[in-house]
mmCIF file of C-alpha atoms in Angstrom:
data_model
loop_
_atom_site.group_PDB
_atom_site.id
_atom_site.type_symbol
_atom_site.label_atom_id
_atom_site.label_comp_id
_atom_site.label_asym_id
_atom_site.label_seq_id
_atom_site.Cartn_x
_atom_site.Cartn_y
_atom_site.Cartn_z
ATOM 1 C CA UNK J 1 -0.001 0.005 -0.008
ATOM 2 C CA UNK J 2 1.203 3.553 -0.703
ATOM 3 C CA UNK J 3 1.419 6.450 1.707
ATOM 4 C CA UNK J 4 -0.852 8.651 -0.474
ATOM 5 C CA UNK J 5 -4.529 7.827 -0.484
ATOM 6 C CA UNK J 6 -6.119 7.706 -3.927
ATOM 7 C CA UNK J 7 -9.379 9.179 -5.056
ATOM 8 C CA UNK J 8 -10.710 8.525 -8.569
ATOM 9 C CA UNK J 9 -7.369 6.951 -9.482
ATOM 10 C CA UNK J 10 -5.293 10.037 -8.619
ATOM 11 C CA UNK J 11 -2.921 10.415 -5.724
ATOM 12 C CA UNK J 12 -3.349 13.248 -3.266
ATOM 13 C CA UNK J 13 -0.068 14.760 -4.523
ATOM 14 C CA UNK J 14 -1.290 14.913 -8.125
ATOM 15 C CA UNK J 15 -4.591 16.417 -6.984
ATOM 16 C CA UNK J 16 -2.727 19.131 -5.058
ATOM 17 C CA UNK J 17 -0.587 19.840 -8.145
ATOM 18 C CA UNK J 18 -3.692 20.143 -10.331
ATOM 19 C CA UNK J 19 -5.337 22.551 -7.862
ATOM 20 C CA UNK J 20 -2.171 24.649 -7.596
ATOM 21 C CA UNK J 21 -1.940 24.868 -11.414
ATOM 22 C CA UNK J 22 -5.579 25.980 -11.589
ATOM 23 C CA UNK J 23 -4.976 28.654 -8.950
ATOM 24 C CA UNK J 24 -1.914 29.959 -10.782
ATOM 25 C CA UNK J 25 -3.866 30.039 -14.067
ATOM 26 C CA UNK J 26 -6.756 31.940 -12.446
ATOM 27 C CA UNK J 27 -4.307 34.440 -10.900
ATOM 28 C CA UNK J 28 -2.662 35.027 -14.276
ATOM 29 C CA UNK J 29 -6.051 35.552 -15.898
ATOM 30 C CA UNK J 30 -7.071 38.036 -13.200
ATOM 31 C CA UNK J 31 -3.749 39.903 -13.528
ATOM 32 C CA UNK J 32 -4.098 40.081 -17.323
ATOM 33 C CA UNK J 33 -7.624 41.427 -16.915
ATOM 34 C CA UNK J 34 -6.350 44.136 -14.567
ATOM 35 C CA UNK J 35 -3.547 45.070 -16.968
ATOM 36 C CA UNK J 36 -5.970 45.181 -19.912
ATOM 37 C CA UNK J 37 -8.460 47.339 -18.020
ATOM 38 C CA UNK J 38 -5.802 49.862 -17.054
ATOM 39 C CA UNK J 39 -4.533 49.971 -20.645
ATOM 40 C CA UNK J 40 -8.027 50.711 -21.935
ATOM 41 C CA UNK J 41 -8.509 53.466 -19.373
ATOM 42 C CA UNK J 42 -5.238 55.140 -20.357
ATOM 43 C CA UNK J 43 -5.667 54.713 -24.126
ATOM 44 C CA UNK J 44 -9.216 56.113 -24.432
ATOM 45 C CA UNK J 45 -8.251 59.708 -23.432
ATOM 46 C CA UNK J 46 -5.286 59.548 -25.810
ATOM 47 C CA UNK J 47 -7.575 58.529 -28.691
ATOM 48 C CA UNK J 48 -9.950 61.340 -27.842
ATOM 49 C CA UNK J 49 -7.086 63.835 -28.068
ATOM 50 C CA UNK J 50 -5.849 62.452 -31.385
ATOM 51 C CA UNK J 51 -9.285 62.602 -33.023
ATOM 52 C CA UNK J 52 -8.930 66.344 -33.464
ATOM 53 C CA UNK J 53 -5.289 66.196 -34.535
ATOM 54 C CA UNK J 54 -6.083 63.583 -37.207
ATOM 55 C CA UNK J 55 -8.273 66.071 -38.976
ATOM 56 C CA UNK J 56 -5.504 68.690 -38.802
ATOM 57 C CA UNK J 57 -2.672 66.492 -40.099
ATOM 58 C CA UNK J 58 -1.462 67.237 -43.624
ATOM 59 C CA UNK J 59 -0.954 65.249 -46.800
ATOM 60 C CA UNK J 60 1.294 66.633 -49.556
ATOM 61 C CA UNK J 61 0.332 65.839 -53.150
ATOM 62 C CA UNK J 62 2.735 64.591 -54.283
ATOM 63 C CA UNK J 63 4.966 63.860 -51.312
ATOM 64 C CA UNK J 64 8.719 64.356 -51.079
ATOM 65 C CA UNK J 65 9.338 60.940 -52.669
ATOM 66 C CA UNK J 66 7.801 62.176 -55.946
ATOM 67 C CA UNK J 67 8.669 65.854 -55.965
ATOM 68 C CA UNK J 68 8.301 67.332 -59.445
ATOM 69 C CA UNK J 69 6.063 64.512 -60.658
ATOM 70 C CA UNK J 70 2.569 64.999 -61.978
ATOM 71 C CA UNK J 71 -0.451 62.965 -60.859
ATOM 72 C CA UNK J 72 -2.172 60.726 -63.374
ATOM 73 C CA UNK J 73 -5.958 60.210 -63.253
ATOM 74 C CA UNK J 74 -5.357 56.819 -61.583
ATOM 75 C CA UNK J 75 -3.229 58.433 -58.859
ATOM 76 C CA UNK J 76 0.119 57.244 -60.142
ATOM 77 C CA UNK J 77 3.092 59.593 -60.379
ATOM 78 C CA UNK J 78 3.778 60.350 -64.028
ATOM 79 C CA UNK J 79 6.068 62.648 -66.017
ATOM 80 C CA UNK J 80 4.878 66.221 -66.657
ATOM 81 C CA UNK J 81 4.323 65.524 -70.373
ATOM 82 C CA UNK J 82 1.754 62.758 -69.761
ATOM 83 C CA UNK J 83 -1.631 63.577 -71.302
ATOM 84 C CA UNK J 84 -4.402 64.045 -68.734
ATOM 85 C CA UNK J 85 -1.945 64.378 -65.840
ATOM 86 C CA UNK J 86 -2.371 67.084 -63.213
ATOM 87 C CA UNK J 87 0.376 69.315 -61.778
ATOM 88 C CA UNK J 88 1.314 68.966 -58.116
ATOM 89 C CA UNK J 89 -1.091 70.600 -55.722
ATOM 90 C CA UNK J 90 0.021 74.038 -54.658
ATOM 91 C CA UNK J 91 -0.401 73.155 -50.981
ATOM 92 C CA UNK J 92 -0.851 70.279 -48.558
ATOM 93 C CA UNK J 93 -4.366 69.057 -47.825
ATOM 94 C CA UNK J 94 -5.578 68.590 -44.261
ATOM 95 C CA UNK J 95 -6.986 65.320 -43.008
ATOM 96 C CA UNK J 96 -10.425 66.912 -42.775
ATOM 97 C CA UNK J 97 -10.313 68.043 -46.411
ATOM 98 C CA UNK J 98 -9.178 64.612 -47.561
ATOM 99 C CA UNK J 99 -11.870 62.883 -45.498
ATOM 100 C CA UNK J 100 -14.545 65.049 -47.117
ATOM 101 C CA UNK J 101 -13.074 64.379 -50.577
ATOM 102 C CA UNK J 102 -13.123 60.639 -49.923
ATOM 103 C CA UNK J 103 -16.827 60.999 -49.156
ATOM 104 C CA UNK J 104 -17.600 62.603 -52.519
ATOM 105 C CA UNK J 105 -16.647 66.260 -52.243
ATOM 106 C CA UNK J 106 -13.789 67.877 -54.144
ATOM 107 C CA UNK J 107 -10.517 68.944 -52.549
ATOM 108 C CA UNK J 108 -10.389 72.729 -52.155
ATOM 109 C CA UNK J 109 -9.075 74.615 -55.167
ATOM 110 C CA UNK J 110 -9.335 71.641 -57.531
ATOM 111 C CA UNK J 111 -11.599 70.591 -60.354
ATOM 112 C CA UNK J 112 -13.660 67.411 -60.042
ATOM 113 C CA UNK J 113 -11.216 65.339 -62.170
ATOM 114 C CA UNK J 114 -8.139 66.849 -60.476
ATOM 115 C CA UNK J 115 -9.585 66.109 -57.032
ATOM 116 C CA UNK J 116 -10.372 62.549 -58.060
ATOM 117 C CA UNK J 117 -6.777 62.043 -59.274
ATOM 118 C CA UNK J 118 -5.363 63.518 -56.043
ATOM 119 C CA UNK J 119 -7.604 61.289 -53.897
ATOM 120 C CA UNK J 120 -6.508 58.269 -55.975
ATOM 121 C CA UNK J 121 -2.883 59.299 -55.288
ATOM 122 C CA UNK J 122 -3.622 59.562 -51.557
ATOM 123 C CA UNK J 123 -5.271 56.137 -51.522
ATOM 124 C CA UNK J 124 -2.108 54.680 -53.077
ATOM 125 C CA UNK J 125 0.183 56.033 -50.329
ATOM 126 C CA UNK J 126 2.331 53.444 -48.617
ATOM 127 C CA UNK J 127 4.223 53.313 -45.359
ATOM 128 C CA UNK J 128 7.227 55.595 -45.381
ATOM 129 C CA UNK J 129 5.758 58.076 -47.875
ATOM 130 C CA UNK J 130 4.849 61.608 -46.882
ATOM 131 C CA UNK J 131 1.253 61.799 -45.737
ATOM 132 C CA UNK J 132 0.800 58.044 -45.207
ATOM 133 C CA UNK J 133 0.408 58.255 -41.425
ATOM 134 C CA UNK J 134 -2.236 60.975 -41.786
ATOM 135 C CA UNK J 135 -4.116 58.941 -44.417
ATOM 136 C CA UNK J 136 -3.897 55.761 -42.339
ATOM 137 C CA UNK J 137 -5.288 57.572 -39.297
ATOM 138 C CA UNK J 138 -8.278 58.703 -41.382
ATOM 139 C CA UNK J 139 -9.048 55.043 -42.080
ATOM 140 C CA UNK J 140 -9.303 54.064 -38.402
ATOM 141 C CA UNK J 141 -12.837 53.851 -37.015
ATOM 142 C CA UNK J 142 -13.686 56.136 -34.117
#
């Protein structure tokens, strides 16, 4: 006979180990919940502050990576002699202006076709290009 009594085929030592593992798992889950809750509390005010700044950020058309290039109707950078291409915008557009243009309005100071080409250019922005962070922030739901 063994020193440890059995219950349902398990020794008392293995039952204690199982209970200790369950307690540790529950503690970890509770700690993770507390960490997550504090992260949410601290992130929410930061998001509220950035909501206004997102609309004030600026997007150059074209950005520094394509200075001197014209914008084709599809938003691609093309040479100045390309038929139907538009010259660079004379100024940067704010996030608010771009957001409105993406919802059907024209960018300020542009024709309908020019605005459409500029918005196509903005939609093609990739990480590392001027204005990408502003454009990406406009895509995030609030």
